[in-house]
Amino acid sequence: MMTRWQSKGFALVVFSLVVAVAIVAGLATEGQAGARRTLKLGTILPPDNILSQNAVEFAKKVAERTKGEVEVVVYPNSQLGNERDLMEGLQLGTVEMAEVSGGVMSTFAPEAGVFSLPFVFNGWDHLDKVLKNPVADQLGEIVLKKTGIRTLGWMEQGFRVTLTVKRVINSVQDFDGLKIRVPEDKVLIRTFQLVKARPTVIPWGEVYTSLQTGVVEGMESTTPAMYTMKFYEVSNYIAETNHQHSVVGFLISDKVFQSLSKASQDAIVQAARETLDINYRDARGTAQKSLELLRGKVKQSTQPDLKPFQEAVQPVYKEFGDQTGTAEMIRQIQAIR
């Protein structure tokens, strides 16, 4: 029979064992919860834009393929910053994923500007073939080597057109002296310099007020982006210049990618492929619908003769090819049929 002190000692041992088991169980539960990864995916576009919708679809596919082990949370409307901020965040690992235009990517890896060259894509069919060609993968490898950012694929959004406040664009001469907003894209800046416009770099989130207050006299972008951002509210004319296609990199920090399990990596790559297929299927229809909606919102739409525009911007091809060593890549792109 145990004495009172022996009984207390026994109880203390039992209590200690219960506490120890609880701590171990708690740590095990914490470890299981910690296995779940959340990846932030940033885009500068609003939720109803095709690329934001593609991002949401991608997030669903990743959740399904990883059975909830990896969660992708989409942050639209520049919530994680402008495109430069997103690129810097990808390099630091503070932003796990992002959709960033090739033009802004080129400020980190100059070769990425090859997709920004004016009129380099001869229509939608040519664009589809280029983005599915090994030359696109080759460009992604260059970006990865120079930046530490992995390209999961290249997304389509639409050929870029020009929106103006007071000036109707009927010819290339109408760009003379026009103060036009452009993104931080060296090729696009040079393109508009060659048609004697005054390209002005302004962050995407400030474009609406810049048009409204007269900071710029016009802007250029894709029709889905223009319509979802309601730039027609502060502009009057649209010119179907189709001078560039807005190819967008679907990106993930390689530091983050390498930290994932092989199964999660495979799930992300496969989800990206399926998402890109959806993007390629829907992009041109969305762009055309947005153009038609814009035509109904502005005072006048024009279809200027593009041949003089194409001739005026030819020097940028040699300049860019010489500066970045991409002359052969440009030839490969133009040769794809």
Short mmCIF file of C-alpha atoms in Angstrom, two decimals:
data_model
loop_
_atom_site.label_atom_id
_atom_site.label_comp_id
_atom_site.label_asym_id
_atom_site.label_seq_id
_atom_site.Cartn_x
_atom_site.Cartn_y
_atom_site.Cartn_z
CA MET A 1 0.00 0.00 0.00
CA MET A 2 1.42 3.41 -1.03
CA THR A 3 1.97 6.11 1.52
CA ARG A 4 0.50 9.56 0.97
CA TRP A 5 3.88 10.83 -0.31
CA GLN A 6 4.35 7.83 -2.63
CA SER A 7 0.86 8.41 -4.02
CA LYS A 8 1.67 12.04 -4.71
CA GLY A 9 4.92 11.07 -6.42
CA PHE A 10 3.15 8.58 -8.63
CA ALA A 11 0.54 11.15 -9.57
CA LEU A 12 3.27 13.61 -10.45
CA VAL A 13 4.95 11.09 -12.75
CA VAL A 14 1.66 10.33 -14.48
CA PHE A 15 0.94 14.07 -14.90
CA SER A 16 4.40 14.62 -16.37
CA LEU A 17 3.88 11.80 -18.87
CA VAL A 18 0.50 13.22 -19.92
CA VAL A 19 2.05 16.67 -20.45
CA ALA A 20 4.92 15.18 -22.43
CA VAL A 21 2.55 13.22 -24.68
CA ALA A 22 0.45 16.36 -25.23
CA ILE A 23 3.52 18.38 -26.21
CA VAL A 24 4.68 15.72 -28.66
CA ALA A 25 1.17 15.48 -30.13
CA GLY A 26 1.04 19.24 -30.44
CA LEU A 27 4.39 19.36 -32.24
CA ALA A 28 3.25 16.63 -34.60
CA THR A 29 0.08 18.57 -35.39
CA GLU A 30 2.10 21.73 -35.93
CA GLY A 31 4.41 19.89 -38.30
CA GLN A 32 1.48 18.62 -40.35
CA ALA A 33 0.01 22.12 -40.58
CA GLY A 34 3.42 23.48 -41.56
CA ALA A 35 3.53 21.09 -44.54
CA ARG A 36 0.84 23.22 -46.20
CA ARG A 37 2.39 25.90 -48.45
CA THR A 38 0.73 29.14 -49.45
CA LEU A 39 2.01 30.85 -52.59
CA LYS A 40 1.10 34.47 -53.33
CA LEU A 41 0.45 35.17 -57.02
CA GLY A 42 0.46 38.85 -57.97
CA THR A 43 -0.97 40.58 -61.02
CA ILE A 44 -1.53 44.26 -61.79
CA LEU A 45 -4.84 43.53 -63.51
CA PRO A 46 -8.38 43.60 -62.05
CA PRO A 47 -10.24 40.38 -61.14
CA ASP A 48 -12.39 40.39 -64.29
CA ASN A 49 -9.39 40.51 -66.65
CA ILE A 50 -8.64 37.28 -68.52
CA LEU A 51 -5.18 36.92 -66.95
CA SER A 52 -6.55 37.30 -63.42
CA GLN A 53 -9.21 34.73 -64.25
CA ASN A 54 -6.51 32.40 -65.61
CA ALA A 55 -4.60 32.83 -62.35
CA VAL A 56 -7.65 31.82 -60.32
CA GLU A 57 -8.15 28.75 -62.53
CA PHE A 58 -4.49 27.84 -62.01
CA ALA A 59 -4.93 28.13 -58.23
CA LYS A 60 -7.86 25.68 -58.35
CA LYS A 61 -5.87 23.19 -60.40
CA VAL A 62 -2.91 23.34 -58.01
CA ALA A 63 -5.19 22.77 -55.00
CA GLU A 64 -6.75 19.76 -56.71
CA ARG A 65 -3.46 18.23 -57.85
CA THR A 66 -1.74 18.66 -54.47
CA LYS A 67 -4.86 17.71 -52.47
CA GLY A 68 -4.66 21.03 -50.66
CA GLU A 69 -1.00 20.77 -49.69
CA VAL A 70 -0.19 23.84 -51.83
CA GLU A 71 -2.52 26.82 -51.87
CA VAL A 72 -2.14 29.62 -54.43
CA VAL A 73 -3.71 32.94 -53.41
CA VAL A 74 -4.24 35.45 -56.24
CA TYR A 75 -3.70 39.17 -55.53
CA PRO A 76 -5.08 41.29 -58.42
CA ASN A 77 -5.09 45.07 -58.92
CA SER A 78 -1.42 45.63 -58.04
CA GLN A 79 -2.05 44.62 -54.41
CA LEU A 80 1.49 43.23 -54.26
CA GLY A 81 2.95 46.16 -56.21
CA ASN A 82 3.58 47.12 -59.82
CA GLU A 83 5.32 44.79 -62.25
CA ARG A 84 8.82 45.92 -61.24
CA ASP A 85 7.89 45.30 -57.60
CA LEU A 86 6.67 41.84 -58.52
CA MET A 87 9.91 40.98 -60.33
CA GLU A 88 11.98 42.16 -57.39
CA GLY A 89 9.75 40.22 -55.00
CA LEU A 90 10.22 37.07 -57.09
CA GLN A 91 13.98 37.44 -56.88
CA LEU A 92 13.86 37.95 -53.11
CA GLY A 93 11.27 35.23 -52.56
CA THR A 94 8.83 37.65 -50.91
CA VAL A 95 6.45 37.11 -53.82
CA GLU A 96 6.18 33.49 -54.87
CA MET A 97 4.42 33.86 -58.23
CA ALA A 98 3.40 36.63 -60.65
CA GLU A 99 2.17 37.55 -64.09
CA VAL A 100 4.58 40.09 -65.60
CA SER A 101 4.75 41.52 -69.13
CA GLY A 102 7.75 40.60 -71.23
CA GLY A 103 8.64 44.27 -71.55
CA VAL A 104 9.08 44.74 -67.80
CA MET A 105 10.86 41.38 -67.57
CA SER A 106 13.37 42.80 -70.06
CA THR A 107 14.56 45.35 -67.47
CA PHE A 108 15.89 42.33 -65.52
CA ALA A 109 16.80 40.07 -68.46
CA PRO A 110 17.14 42.21 -71.64
CA GLU A 111 16.57 39.26 -73.97
CA ALA A 112 12.95 38.99 -72.77
CA GLY A 113 12.24 42.14 -74.79
CA VAL A 114 12.33 40.08 -77.98
CA PHE A 115 8.60 39.43 -77.59
CA SER A 116 8.06 43.20 -77.26
CA LEU A 117 9.42 44.01 -80.70
CA PRO A 118 6.82 45.88 -82.78
CA PHE A 119 4.96 43.73 -85.31
CA VAL A 120 7.21 40.73 -84.57
CA PHE A 121 4.10 38.52 -84.48
CA ASN A 122 2.24 38.18 -87.75
CA GLY A 123 -1.21 37.69 -86.23
CA TRP A 124 -2.70 35.32 -83.66
CA ASP A 125 -1.82 32.05 -85.42
CA HIS A 126 1.83 33.03 -85.66
CA LEU A 127 1.80 34.10 -82.01
CA ASP A 128 0.37 30.72 -80.90
CA LYS A 129 3.06 28.85 -82.81
CA VAL A 130 5.90 30.97 -81.39
CA LEU A 131 4.78 30.59 -77.78
CA LYS A 132 4.56 26.79 -78.21
CA ASN A 133 7.93 26.63 -79.98
CA PRO A 134 11.24 25.68 -78.31
CA VAL A 135 12.40 29.28 -78.88
CA ALA A 136 9.98 30.35 -76.11
CA ASP A 137 11.46 27.73 -73.76
CA GLN A 138 14.92 28.94 -74.70
CA LEU A 139 13.97 32.48 -73.71
CA GLY A 140 12.63 31.19 -70.39
CA GLU A 141 15.96 29.49 -69.68
CA ILE A 142 17.80 32.75 -70.30
CA VAL A 143 15.49 34.56 -67.87
CA LEU A 144 16.00 31.84 -65.24
CA LYS A 145 19.78 32.01 -65.54
CA LYS A 146 19.89 35.81 -65.31
CA THR A 147 17.24 36.42 -62.67
CA GLY A 148 16.55 33.28 -60.66
CA ILE A 149 12.93 33.46 -61.84
CA ARG A 150 11.38 30.43 -63.52
CA THR A 151 9.02 30.92 -66.46
CA LEU A 152 6.19 28.39 -66.35
CA GLY A 153 4.96 29.64 -69.70
CA TRP A 154 4.04 32.68 -71.77
CA MET A 155 0.48 34.02 -71.71
CA GLU A 156 -1.52 35.88 -74.34
CA GLN A 157 -3.71 38.89 -73.70
CA GLY A 158 -4.08 40.72 -76.98
CA PHE A 159 -2.51 42.99 -79.55
CA ARG A 160 -1.98 46.49 -78.21
CA VAL A 161 -3.96 49.44 -79.52
CA THR A 162 -3.85 53.16 -78.79
CA LEU A 163 -6.33 55.19 -76.78
CA THR A 164 -6.21 59.01 -76.95
CA VAL A 165 -8.01 61.87 -75.23
CA LYS A 166 -8.16 64.65 -77.84
CA ARG A 167 -6.28 63.52 -80.94
CA VAL A 168 -7.65 61.09 -83.53
CA ILE A 169 -4.98 58.74 -84.90
CA ASN A 170 -5.47 58.30 -88.64
CA SER A 171 -1.83 57.95 -89.66
CA VAL A 172 1.63 57.48 -88.21
CA GLN A 173 2.16 61.25 -88.50
CA ASP A 174 -0.55 61.77 -85.89
CA PHE A 175 1.81 60.38 -83.25
CA ASP A 176 4.17 63.33 -83.74
CA GLY A 177 4.62 65.02 -80.34
CA LEU A 178 1.90 62.94 -78.66
CA LYS A 179 2.61 62.40 -74.96
CA ILE A 180 1.66 58.78 -74.53
CA ARG A 181 1.86 56.56 -71.47
CA VAL A 182 3.91 53.36 -71.87
CA PRO A 183 5.05 50.72 -69.36
CA GLU A 184 8.67 50.33 -68.30
CA ASP A 185 9.55 48.60 -71.56
CA LYS A 186 12.65 49.82 -73.37
CA VAL A 187 11.55 48.36 -76.70
CA LEU A 188 8.14 50.00 -76.48
CA ILE A 189 9.68 53.31 -75.46
CA ARG A 190 12.01 53.19 -78.45
CA THR A 191 9.13 52.17 -80.73
CA PHE A 192 7.19 55.32 -79.93
CA GLN A 193 10.28 57.49 -80.13
CA LEU A 194 10.73 56.27 -83.69
CA VAL A 195 7.26 57.54 -84.64
CA LYS A 196 8.15 60.87 -82.97
CA ALA A 197 5.79 60.50 -80.03
CA ARG A 198 6.78 61.38 -76.46
CA PRO A 199 6.57 58.08 -74.53
CA THR A 200 6.13 58.59 -70.78
CA VAL A 201 6.57 55.79 -68.23
CA ILE A 202 3.79 55.83 -65.63
CA PRO A 203 2.83 52.99 -63.24
CA TRP A 204 -0.27 51.08 -64.28
CA GLY A 205 -2.24 52.13 -61.22
CA GLU A 206 -1.79 55.82 -62.12
CA VAL A 207 -2.84 55.66 -65.78
CA TYR A 208 -6.51 56.54 -65.25
CA THR A 209 -5.79 59.76 -63.33
CA SER A 210 -2.94 60.64 -65.70
CA LEU A 211 -5.37 60.57 -68.63
CA GLN A 212 -8.01 62.38 -66.62
CA THR A 213 -5.73 65.23 -65.53
CA GLY A 214 -3.83 65.65 -68.79
CA VAL A 215 -0.49 64.32 -67.54
CA VAL A 216 -0.52 62.26 -70.74
CA GLU A 217 -2.58 62.63 -73.93
CA GLY A 218 -2.99 58.94 -74.59
CA MET A 219 -1.95 55.41 -73.66
CA GLU A 220 -1.54 52.06 -75.34
CA SER A 221 -2.36 48.59 -74.09
CA THR A 222 -4.44 45.52 -74.84
CA THR A 223 -8.18 45.88 -75.29
CA PRO A 224 -9.07 43.60 -72.32
CA ALA A 225 -6.86 45.69 -70.03
CA MET A 226 -8.27 48.97 -71.35
CA TYR A 227 -11.85 47.84 -70.94
CA THR A 228 -11.56 46.25 -67.49
CA MET A 229 -9.72 49.34 -66.21
CA LYS A 230 -12.41 51.61 -67.76
CA PHE A 231 -9.91 53.92 -69.46
CA TYR A 232 -12.63 54.76 -71.98
CA GLU A 233 -14.19 56.93 -69.27
CA VAL A 234 -11.32 59.41 -69.61
CA SER A 235 -10.51 58.99 -73.33
CA ASN A 236 -12.35 59.61 -76.60
CA TYR A 237 -10.61 57.82 -79.46
CA ILE A 238 -9.21 54.38 -80.16
CA ALA A 239 -6.79 53.51 -82.97
CA GLU A 240 -6.27 49.87 -83.92
CA THR A 241 -2.50 50.08 -84.24
CA ASN A 242 -1.83 46.45 -83.20
CA HIS A 243 1.80 47.46 -82.80
CA GLN A 244 2.74 44.85 -80.22
CA HIS A 245 1.29 41.78 -78.59
CA SER A 246 1.31 41.86 -74.80
CA VAL A 247 3.05 38.56 -74.04
CA VAL A 248 3.04 37.97 -70.29
CA GLY A 249 5.40 35.71 -68.37
CA PHE A 250 3.74 33.26 -65.94
CA LEU A 251 6.44 33.24 -63.30
CA ILE A 252 7.52 31.57 -60.08
CA SER A 253 10.53 32.29 -57.88
CA ASP A 254 12.97 29.46 -58.55
CA LYS A 255 14.06 29.64 -54.91
CA VAL A 256 10.48 28.87 -53.93
CA PHE A 257 10.05 26.27 -56.68
CA GLN A 258 13.13 24.35 -55.56
CA SER A 259 11.90 24.35 -51.95
CA LEU A 260 8.79 22.38 -52.92
CA SER A 261 8.55 18.60 -53.04
CA LYS A 262 8.96 16.92 -56.42
CA ALA A 263 5.26 16.05 -56.39
CA SER A 264 4.29 19.68 -55.77
CA GLN A 265 6.68 20.88 -58.48
CA ASP A 266 5.13 18.47 -60.98
CA ALA A 267 1.62 19.57 -59.95
CA ILE A 268 2.47 23.24 -60.50
CA VAL A 269 4.06 22.60 -63.89
CA GLN A 270 1.10 20.52 -65.08
CA ALA A 271 -1.44 23.03 -63.73
CA ALA A 272 0.41 25.79 -65.57
CA ARG A 273 0.30 23.85 -68.85
CA GLU A 274 -3.43 23.30 -68.53
CA THR A 275 -3.98 26.96 -67.64
CA LEU A 276 -1.97 28.11 -70.66
CA ASP A 277 -4.11 25.90 -72.91
CA ILE A 278 -7.18 27.72 -71.57
CA ASN A 279 -5.49 31.07 -72.08
CA TYR A 280 -4.56 30.29 -75.69
CA ARG A 281 -8.09 29.06 -76.37
CA ASP A 282 -9.84 32.14 -74.97
CA ALA A 283 -7.47 35.09 -75.44
CA ARG A 284 -8.27 36.12 -78.99
CA GLY A 285 -12.04 35.95 -78.44
CA THR A 286 -11.75 38.00 -75.26
CA ALA A 287 -9.59 40.58 -77.04
CA GLN A 288 -12.05 40.90 -79.93
CA LYS A 289 -15.03 41.24 -77.59
CA SER A 290 -13.21 43.91 -75.57
CA LEU A 291 -12.39 45.82 -78.77
CA GLU A 292 -16.04 45.80 -79.80
CA LEU A 293 -17.09 47.03 -76.35
CA LEU A 294 -14.50 49.81 -76.50
CA ARG A 295 -15.71 50.90 -79.93
CA GLY A 296 -19.12 51.38 -78.38
CA LYS A 297 -17.74 53.49 -75.53
CA VAL A 298 -15.52 55.99 -77.36
CA LYS A 299 -16.43 58.76 -79.80
CA GLN A 300 -14.50 57.30 -82.72
CA SER A 301 -12.40 54.27 -83.65
CA THR A 302 -9.90 54.26 -86.52
CA GLN A 303 -7.86 51.70 -88.45
CA PRO A 304 -4.79 53.60 -89.64
CA ASP A 305 -2.56 52.28 -92.40
CA LEU A 306 0.07 50.27 -90.50
CA LYS A 307 2.63 49.97 -93.28
CA PRO A 308 4.23 53.39 -92.60
CA PHE A 309 4.23 52.57 -88.87
CA GLN A 310 6.00 49.26 -89.55
CA GLU A 311 8.57 50.97 -91.75
CA ALA A 312 9.25 53.72 -89.19
CA VAL A 313 10.05 51.27 -86.38
CA GLN A 314 12.36 48.94 -88.33
CA PRO A 315 15.56 50.36 -86.77
CA VAL A 316 14.59 48.92 -83.37
CA TYR A 317 15.14 45.38 -84.69
CA LYS A 318 18.83 45.85 -85.42
CA GLU A 319 19.37 48.00 -82.34
CA PHE A 320 17.79 45.42 -80.06
CA GLY A 321 19.40 42.42 -81.75
CA ASP A 322 22.87 43.98 -81.52
CA GLN A 323 22.45 45.08 -77.90
CA THR A 324 21.11 41.77 -76.59
CA GLY A 325 22.67 39.24 -78.94
CA THR A 326 19.22 38.04 -80.02
CA ALA A 327 19.48 38.62 -83.79
CA GLU A 328 19.34 34.88 -84.47
CA MET A 329 16.38 34.44 -82.09
CA ILE A 330 14.53 37.21 -83.93
CA ARG A 331 15.15 35.41 -87.23
CA GLN A 332 13.88 32.15 -85.73
CA ILE A 333 10.68 33.83 -84.53
CA GLN A 334 10.02 35.44 -87.90
CA ALA A 335 10.69 32.14 -89.69
CA ILE A 336 8.10 30.14 -87.71
CA ARG A 337 5.10 29.30 -89.86
#
